[in-house]
Short mmCIF file of C-alpha atoms in Angstrom, two decimals:
data_model
loop_
_atom_site.label_atom_id
_atom_site.label_comp_id
_atom_site.label_asym_id
_atom_site.label_seq_id
_atom_site.Cartn_x
_atom_site.Cartn_y
_atom_site.Cartn_z
CA MET Q 447 0.00 0.00 0.00
CA TYR Q 448 1.20 3.51 -0.87
CA ILE Q 449 0.12 7.08 -0.09
CA ASP Q 450 0.99 9.89 -2.48
CA PHE Q 451 1.60 13.47 -1.39
CA TYR Q 452 -2.07 14.36 -1.91
CA GLY Q 453 -3.39 11.72 0.46
CA ARG Q 454 -4.42 9.18 -2.19
CA LYS Q 455 -3.98 5.54 -1.18
CA THR Q 456 -3.13 3.05 -3.90
CA VAL Q 457 -1.87 -0.49 -4.25
CA ASP Q 458 0.17 0.58 -7.29
CA ARG Q 459 3.46 2.36 -6.70
CA PRO Q 460 3.00 6.03 -7.73
CA SER Q 461 5.38 7.49 -10.31
CA THR Q 462 5.90 10.63 -8.22
CA GLY Q 463 6.32 11.29 -4.48
CA TYR Q 464 4.86 8.71 -2.12
CA PHE Q 465 5.02 7.08 1.31
CA GLU Q 466 5.29 3.35 1.95
CA LYS Q 467 4.47 1.49 5.16
CA THR Q 468 7.35 -0.39 6.80
CA LEU Q 469 7.08 -3.66 8.71
CA ASP Q 470 7.07 -1.80 12.02
CA GLY Q 471 4.05 0.26 10.98
CA ILE Q 472 5.76 3.56 10.04
CA TRP Q 473 4.90 5.37 6.83
CA ILE Q 474 8.25 6.35 5.30
CA SER Q 475 8.88 8.73 2.42
CA ASN Q 476 10.48 6.60 -0.30
CA ASN Q 477 10.32 9.04 -3.17
CA PRO Q 478 12.29 10.98 -2.29
CA SER Q 479 14.00 8.61 0.12
CA LEU Q 480 15.29 10.50 3.17
CA PRO Q 481 18.98 9.76 3.97
CA VAL Q 482 18.30 9.00 7.63
CA ASP Q 483 20.48 5.89 7.93
CA GLU Q 484 23.44 7.65 6.32
CA ILE Q 485 23.11 10.60 8.72
CA MET Q 486 22.87 8.31 11.76
CA SER Q 487 25.93 6.36 10.60
CA SER Q 488 27.97 9.54 10.07
CA LEU Q 489 27.03 10.81 13.52
CA GLU Q 490 28.27 7.57 15.05
CA ASP Q 491 31.50 7.75 13.03
CA ILE Q 492 32.11 11.30 14.23
CA ASN Q 493 31.31 10.28 17.80
CA LEU Q 494 34.01 7.60 17.59
CA LYS Q 495 36.53 10.22 16.47
CA LEU Q 496 35.52 12.43 19.42
CA LEU Q 497 36.28 9.51 21.72
CA GLN Q 498 39.69 9.09 20.10
CA ARG Q 499 40.58 12.71 20.78
CA LEU Q 500 39.83 12.19 24.46
CA PHE Q 501 41.41 8.75 24.91
CA SER Q 502 44.43 7.83 22.80
CA ASP Q 503 43.88 4.14 23.67
CA PRO Q 504 40.43 2.52 23.31
CA LEU Q 505 41.09 0.26 26.28
CA GLY Q 506 41.88 3.38 28.32
CA PHE Q 507 38.31 4.54 27.77
CA TRP Q 508 36.77 1.27 28.92
CA ASP Q 509 39.13 1.05 31.92
CA ALA Q 510 38.25 4.58 33.01
CA LEU Q 511 34.52 4.03 32.47
CA ALA Q 512 34.56 0.91 34.66
CA THR Q 513 35.67 2.97 37.68
CA PHE Q 514 32.76 5.44 37.65
CA ASP Q 515 29.11 5.21 38.60
CA PHE Q 516 26.50 5.32 35.83
CA ASP Q 517 24.17 7.36 38.04
CA LEU Q 518 26.77 10.13 38.34
CA LEU Q 519 28.15 10.11 34.79
CA GLN Q 520 24.69 10.18 33.21
CA ALA Q 521 22.99 12.48 35.74
CA GLY Q 522 21.24 15.31 33.93
CA LEU Q 523 21.29 13.36 30.66
CA ASP Q 524 19.51 10.05 31.17
CA PRO Q 525 16.17 9.72 33.03
CA GLU Q 526 17.40 6.40 34.46
CA ALA Q 527 20.38 8.05 36.18
CA ARG Q 528 19.27 8.50 39.78
CA ALA Q 529 21.79 11.09 41.01
CA GLY Q 530 20.45 14.60 41.56
CA ARG Q 531 21.98 17.95 40.73
CA ASP Q 532 23.78 18.38 44.05
CA GLN Q 533 25.33 14.91 43.85
CA PHE Q 534 26.49 15.58 40.32
CA ASN Q 535 27.95 18.97 41.30
CA ASP Q 536 29.97 17.35 44.09
CA PHE Q 537 31.22 14.72 41.64
CA PHE Q 538 32.04 17.39 39.04
CA LYS Q 539 33.99 19.60 41.45
CA SER Q 540 36.29 16.80 42.55
CA ALA Q 541 36.52 15.02 39.17
CA SER Q 542 39.89 13.56 38.16
CA GLY Q 543 41.34 13.96 34.67
CA ASP Q 544 39.66 10.79 33.37
CA ALA Q 545 36.38 11.74 35.02
CA GLN Q 546 36.48 15.17 33.37
CA LYS Q 547 37.01 13.53 29.99
CA LEU Q 548 34.11 11.15 30.55
CA ILE Q 549 31.80 13.92 31.78
CA PHE Q 550 32.65 15.97 28.70
CA TYR Q 551 32.27 13.01 26.36
CA TYR Q 552 28.82 12.06 27.57
CA SER Q 553 27.65 15.68 27.68
CA VAL Q 554 28.72 16.27 24.08
CA ARG Q 555 27.41 12.88 23.03
CA GLY Q 556 24.09 14.03 24.49
CA TYR Q 557 23.86 16.60 21.68
CA ASN Q 558 24.53 13.81 19.19
CA HIS Q 559 21.76 11.68 20.66
CA ALA Q 560 19.37 14.64 20.83
CA ALA Q 561 19.93 15.33 17.13
CA GLN Q 562 19.28 11.68 16.23
CA ASN Q 563 16.17 11.66 18.40
CA MET Q 564 14.81 14.79 16.70
CA LEU Q 565 15.38 13.18 13.30
CA LYS Q 566 13.39 10.09 14.31
CA HIS Q 567 10.53 12.31 15.50
CA VAL Q 568 10.50 14.11 12.15
CA ILE Q 569 10.37 10.89 10.13
CA ILE Q 570 7.60 9.30 12.19
CA SER Q 571 5.47 12.46 12.48
CA LEU Q 572 5.78 13.12 8.76
CA GLY Q 573 4.43 9.66 7.95
CA ASP Q 574 1.65 10.04 10.54
CA ALA Q 575 0.50 13.27 8.87
CA TYR Q 576 0.15 11.65 5.46
CA GLU Q 577 -1.59 8.62 6.93
CA LEU Q 578 -4.18 10.99 8.43
CA LEU Q 579 -4.40 12.86 5.14
CA SER Q 580 -5.31 9.57 3.46
CA ASN Q 581 -8.29 8.84 5.74
CA GLU Q 582 -11.45 8.14 3.80
CA ASN Q 583 -13.33 10.93 5.57
CA LEU Q 584 -11.70 13.76 7.54
CA GLU Q 585 -15.06 14.80 9.03
CA GLU Q 586 -16.20 11.52 10.55
CA LYS Q 587 -19.54 12.81 11.87
CA VAL Q 588 -20.67 13.99 8.45
CA PRO Q 589 -20.92 11.44 5.59
CA LEU Q 590 -19.08 12.30 2.37
CA ALA Q 591 -22.34 12.35 0.47
CA VAL Q 592 -23.66 15.09 2.76
CA GLN Q 593 -20.45 17.11 2.39
CA SER Q 594 -20.67 16.96 -1.41
CA HIS Q 595 -21.70 20.05 -3.38
CA GLY Q 596 -22.43 17.89 -6.43
CA GLY Q 597 -20.30 17.46 -9.52
CA GLU Q 598 -16.65 18.53 -9.48
CA HIS Q 599 -15.92 20.99 -6.69
CA TYR Q 600 -13.46 22.15 -4.02
CA ARG Q 601 -14.26 22.44 -0.33
CA ASN Q 602 -12.40 22.95 2.92
CA LEU Q 603 -12.64 21.26 6.31
CA THR Q 604 -11.55 22.28 9.83
CA SER Q 605 -12.26 19.05 11.70
CA PRO Q 606 -10.17 17.68 14.60
CA THR Q 607 -8.43 15.40 12.10
CA CYS Q 608 -7.49 18.45 10.02
CA HIS Q 609 -5.97 20.08 13.09
CA ARG Q 610 -4.01 16.89 13.79
CA ILE Q 611 -2.63 16.92 10.24
CA TRP Q 612 -1.52 20.52 10.63
CA GLU Q 613 -0.08 19.79 14.06
CA ARG Q 614 2.08 16.93 12.79
CA LEU Q 615 3.35 18.81 9.74
CA SER Q 616 4.11 21.89 11.85
CA TYR Q 617 5.91 19.66 14.34
CA CYS Q 618 8.06 18.25 11.51
CA ILE Q 619 9.02 21.73 10.38
CA GLU Q 620 9.94 22.80 13.91
CA LYS Q 621 11.90 19.64 14.70
CA VAL Q 622 13.92 19.74 11.49
CA ILE Q 623 15.30 23.07 12.70
CA SER Q 624 15.71 21.68 16.24
CA PHE Q 625 17.70 18.83 14.70
CA LEU Q 626 20.00 21.35 13.01
CA ASP Q 627 20.32 23.33 16.26
CA PHE Q 628 21.50 20.28 18.22
CA LEU Q 629 23.76 19.28 15.34
CA SER Q 630 25.32 22.75 15.48
CA LYS Q 631 25.93 22.51 19.23
CA TYR Q 632 27.56 19.13 18.73
CA ILE Q 633 29.91 20.21 15.94
CA ALA Q 634 30.69 23.46 17.76
CA GLU Q 635 31.86 21.51 20.82
CA LEU Q 636 34.10 19.34 18.66
CA SER Q 637 35.53 22.45 17.00
CA ALA Q 638 36.18 24.17 20.33
CA MET Q 639 38.31 21.29 21.63
CA ASP Q 640 41.46 22.36 19.76
CA GLY Q 641 44.09 23.66 22.16
CA LYS Q 642 41.77 23.68 25.16
CA LYS Q 643 42.03 21.66 28.32
CA VAL Q 644 39.08 19.34 28.85
CA THR Q 645 37.33 20.32 32.08
CA GLY Q 646 34.07 18.47 31.57
CA ARG Q 647 32.14 21.72 31.10
CA LEU Q 648 30.31 22.47 27.85
CA ASN Q 649 31.39 25.64 26.07
CA THR Q 650 28.87 26.18 23.28
CA SER Q 651 25.42 25.42 24.71
CA SER Q 652 24.02 28.71 23.31
CA VAL Q 653 24.99 27.87 19.72
CA THR Q 654 22.15 27.43 17.21
CA PHE Q 655 22.09 26.61 13.52
CA GLY Q 656 22.23 30.34 12.81
CA GLY Q 657 25.93 30.17 13.68
CA TRP Q 658 26.72 27.13 11.51
CA ARG Q 659 28.95 28.97 9.05
CA LYS Q 660 31.09 30.27 11.93
CA ILE Q 661 31.84 26.81 13.35
CA LYS Q 662 35.35 25.73 12.41
CA LEU Q 663 34.57 22.17 11.35
CA ALA Q 664 31.37 23.23 9.59
CA LYS Q 665 32.84 25.98 7.38
CA ASP Q 666 32.29 25.56 3.65
CA THR Q 667 30.12 22.46 4.08
CA ALA Q 668 26.93 21.92 2.08
CA LEU Q 669 24.73 23.40 4.83
CA THR Q 670 26.72 26.65 4.82
CA ASN Q 671 25.11 27.73 1.55
CA GLN Q 672 21.48 27.88 2.58
CA THR Q 673 19.17 26.64 -0.16
CA ASP Q 674 15.72 28.09 -0.75
CA ASP Q 675 14.28 24.92 0.78
CA LEU Q 676 16.26 25.34 4.00
CA ARG Q 677 15.46 29.04 4.18
CA MET Q 678 11.77 28.27 3.69
CA LEU Q 679 11.76 25.68 6.47
CA MET Q 680 13.46 28.15 8.81
CA VAL Q 681 10.91 30.85 7.97
CA LEU Q 682 7.97 28.45 8.37
CA ARG Q 683 9.42 27.30 11.68
CA ASP Q 684 9.54 30.91 12.89
CA GLU Q 685 5.95 31.37 11.74
CA THR Q 686 4.67 28.36 13.66
CA VAL Q 687 6.62 29.26 16.81
CA HIS Q 688 6.13 33.03 16.89
CA ASN Q 689 3.10 33.84 14.70
CA GLY Q 690 0.69 31.01 15.31
CA THR Q 691 -0.26 28.52 12.63
CA LEU Q 692 0.55 28.82 8.92
CA ASP Q 693 -3.16 28.89 8.14
CA HIS Q 694 -5.00 30.53 11.02
CA PHE Q 695 -8.03 28.35 10.26
CA SER Q 696 -6.02 25.09 9.88
CA ARG Q 697 -8.03 24.05 6.87
CA VAL Q 698 -7.54 21.03 4.64
CA TYR Q 699 -8.86 21.45 1.10
CA GLU Q 700 -10.48 18.67 -0.88
CA HIS Q 701 -10.93 18.27 -4.61
CA ALA Q 702 -14.02 16.10 -5.03
CA VAL Q 703 -16.28 14.76 -7.75
CA ASP Q 704 -19.72 14.25 -6.25
CA SER Q 705 -19.00 12.38 -2.98
CA THR Q 706 -15.62 10.96 -4.05
CA VAL Q 707 -12.48 12.76 -2.82
CA GLN Q 708 -9.88 13.02 -5.58
CA ALA Q 709 -7.09 14.78 -3.65
CA ARG Q 710 -6.39 16.82 -0.52
CA PHE Q 711 -4.00 19.70 0.07
CA LEU Q 712 -2.93 22.32 2.62
CA LEU Q 713 -2.10 25.88 1.60
CA ILE Q 714 0.89 27.88 2.84
CA PRO Q 715 1.57 31.58 2.27
CA ASP Q 716 3.13 33.03 -0.87
CA HIS Q 717 6.91 33.06 -0.74
CA ASP Q 718 9.92 33.89 -2.86
CA ALA Q 719 13.44 32.45 -2.45
CA GLY Q 720 12.33 30.91 0.81
CA ARG Q 721 10.92 34.14 2.28
CA ILE Q 722 7.25 34.85 2.95
CA LEU Q 723 5.82 37.79 0.98
CA THR Q 724 4.46 40.54 3.23
CA ALA Q 725 2.64 43.86 2.81
CA ALA Q 726 1.26 46.37 5.31
CA GLY Q 727 1.82 43.96 8.19
CA ARG Q 728 0.02 41.12 6.42
CA ARG Q 729 1.88 37.87 5.76
CA ARG Q 730 -0.83 35.42 4.73
CA PHE Q 731 -1.20 35.89 0.96
CA PHE Q 732 -2.26 32.78 -0.99
CA HIS Q 733 -2.11 33.84 -4.62
CA GLN Q 734 0.61 31.29 -5.56
CA ASP Q 735 -1.46 28.22 -4.57
CA ASN Q 736 1.44 26.61 -2.66
CA HIS Q 737 0.57 23.13 -1.33
CA LEU Q 738 2.49 22.29 1.83
CA ASN Q 739 1.85 18.56 1.46
CA ALA Q 740 3.41 18.58 -2.03
CA ILE Q 741 6.43 20.67 -1.01
CA LEU Q 742 7.44 19.49 2.46
CA PRO Q 743 8.88 15.96 1.88
CA THR Q 744 11.10 17.19 -0.94
CA ALA Q 745 12.25 20.23 1.06
CA ILE Q 746 13.13 18.04 4.04
CA HIS Q 747 14.97 15.63 1.73
CA ARG Q 748 17.13 18.40 0.29
CA VAL Q 749 18.01 19.73 3.74
CA LEU Q 750 18.85 16.27 5.05
CA ASP Q 751 20.89 15.48 1.95
CA ASP Q 752 22.97 18.62 2.57
CA THR Q 753 23.27 17.47 6.17
CA ARG Q 754 24.56 14.10 4.98
CA LEU Q 755 27.18 15.76 2.78
CA SER Q 756 28.19 18.16 5.56
CA LEU Q 757 28.68 15.38 8.09
CA ARG Q 758 30.76 13.42 5.61
CA THR Q 759 33.04 16.47 5.14
CA ILE Q 760 33.30 16.98 8.91
CA ASP Q 761 34.17 13.32 9.42
CA GLU Q 762 36.94 13.61 6.82
CA ARG Q 763 38.33 16.70 8.56
CA MET Q 764 38.63 14.97 11.92
CA PRO Q 765 41.80 12.92 12.44
CA THR Q 766 41.77 9.16 12.95
CA ILE Q 767 43.92 8.44 16.02
CA TRP Q 768 43.22 4.78 16.74
CA THR Q 769 45.05 2.70 14.16
CA ASP Q 770 43.00 -0.31 15.21
CA PRO Q 771 39.57 0.45 16.74
CA SER Q 772 38.76 -3.24 17.16
CA ALA Q 773 39.81 -3.08 20.81
CA TYR Q 774 36.98 -0.59 21.40
CA PHE Q 775 34.34 -2.81 19.82
CA ASP Q 776 35.72 -6.13 21.08
CA ARG Q 777 35.84 -5.15 24.77
CA HIS Q 778 32.07 -5.59 25.02
CA LYS Q 779 31.54 -7.41 21.76
CA GLU Q 780 28.30 -9.03 22.85
CA VAL Q 781 26.68 -5.62 23.34
CA HIS Q 782 27.56 -4.40 19.85
CA GLU Q 783 26.46 -7.69 18.32
CA ALA Q 784 23.11 -7.52 20.11
CA LEU Q 785 22.53 -3.94 19.00
CA ASN Q 786 23.43 -4.70 15.39
CA ALA Q 787 21.22 -7.79 15.31
CA ALA Q 788 18.32 -5.87 16.84
CA GLY Q 789 18.76 -3.02 14.38
CA GLU Q 790 18.47 -5.36 11.42
CA ILE Q 791 15.05 -6.62 12.48
CA GLY Q 792 13.80 -3.53 14.33
CA ALA Q 793 13.79 -5.26 17.70
CA PHE Q 794 13.86 -3.54 21.08
CA VAL Q 795 16.87 -4.18 23.30
CA LYS Q 796 17.10 -3.21 26.94
CA PHE Q 797 20.36 -3.38 28.88
CA SER Q 798 20.44 -3.23 32.65
CA ALA Q 799 23.58 -2.07 34.45
CA LYS Q 800 24.76 -4.16 37.40
CA ARG Q 801 24.47 -2.26 40.64
CA SER Q 802 26.57 -3.08 43.65
#
């Protein structure tokens, strides 16, 4: 089963943009296909290079980690870490050199994980929106025959389902930019390491994607030259956060013939080169007939593809220090094998730390 960008379900693969349902029940954009796996892999590769800059020997990392309490190292990062702020502060103030490195590593890695988490939210919410858009009837209390104006016509709806569609698409727009913000913090911390003593304290928590081109490792990467698609997503994000919804009525439009819905679409304001057109304080002009549902998956794909290219460049710029990283992976080989096996089939794995 497939869903095209106008909410039409079909058993035949569409020739243009569409979503396809995976085995775990998620509707994924397959045309264009979003480079999520490549981005996740690059983030893990970069994370491994961060670890190498902190510990010249992979066994040194594992030996140091074995001497510290999970609850303290992960406090403020992981909900399962039971230490409070005061306990962590006491630990931080008296931290040894290895402890400072570990504190810094897990804090910076937290940005990496936050970025990956945002990306997963975007992918799942995007598919959810198009699944809702494909519902047979968006106004469940009113039969389609009653909604019909007869013959070929266009109509708009503002049902709860319509609001949910808008909410999920707006969420995707906001979280794409949140993803880039956390990515910027992460790369900024890696860039700031040169020539500085590791104290465990983060240095660039206020960095956002707006400062990407100023980050040393990020300079002259694909994301530095903002495309119209990226600029549009940033503007739409600002609209949803600061100026309410993109359509203040949150309408979904339907093209119908008698009682049969042919297609659905959502309108967004007129824009040029990624910027919303304004006049006399008004910023909701709809002369261009821009359909958000037709534009958004492709815009997200282009931004993520530039992200993929940027991360590849950053990875290449970071030195490889461990000549043989196998000692890192082999120390707890069973954990890596379990994670890899689970990832291949989409299984859930839960590890429980031994507590003395």
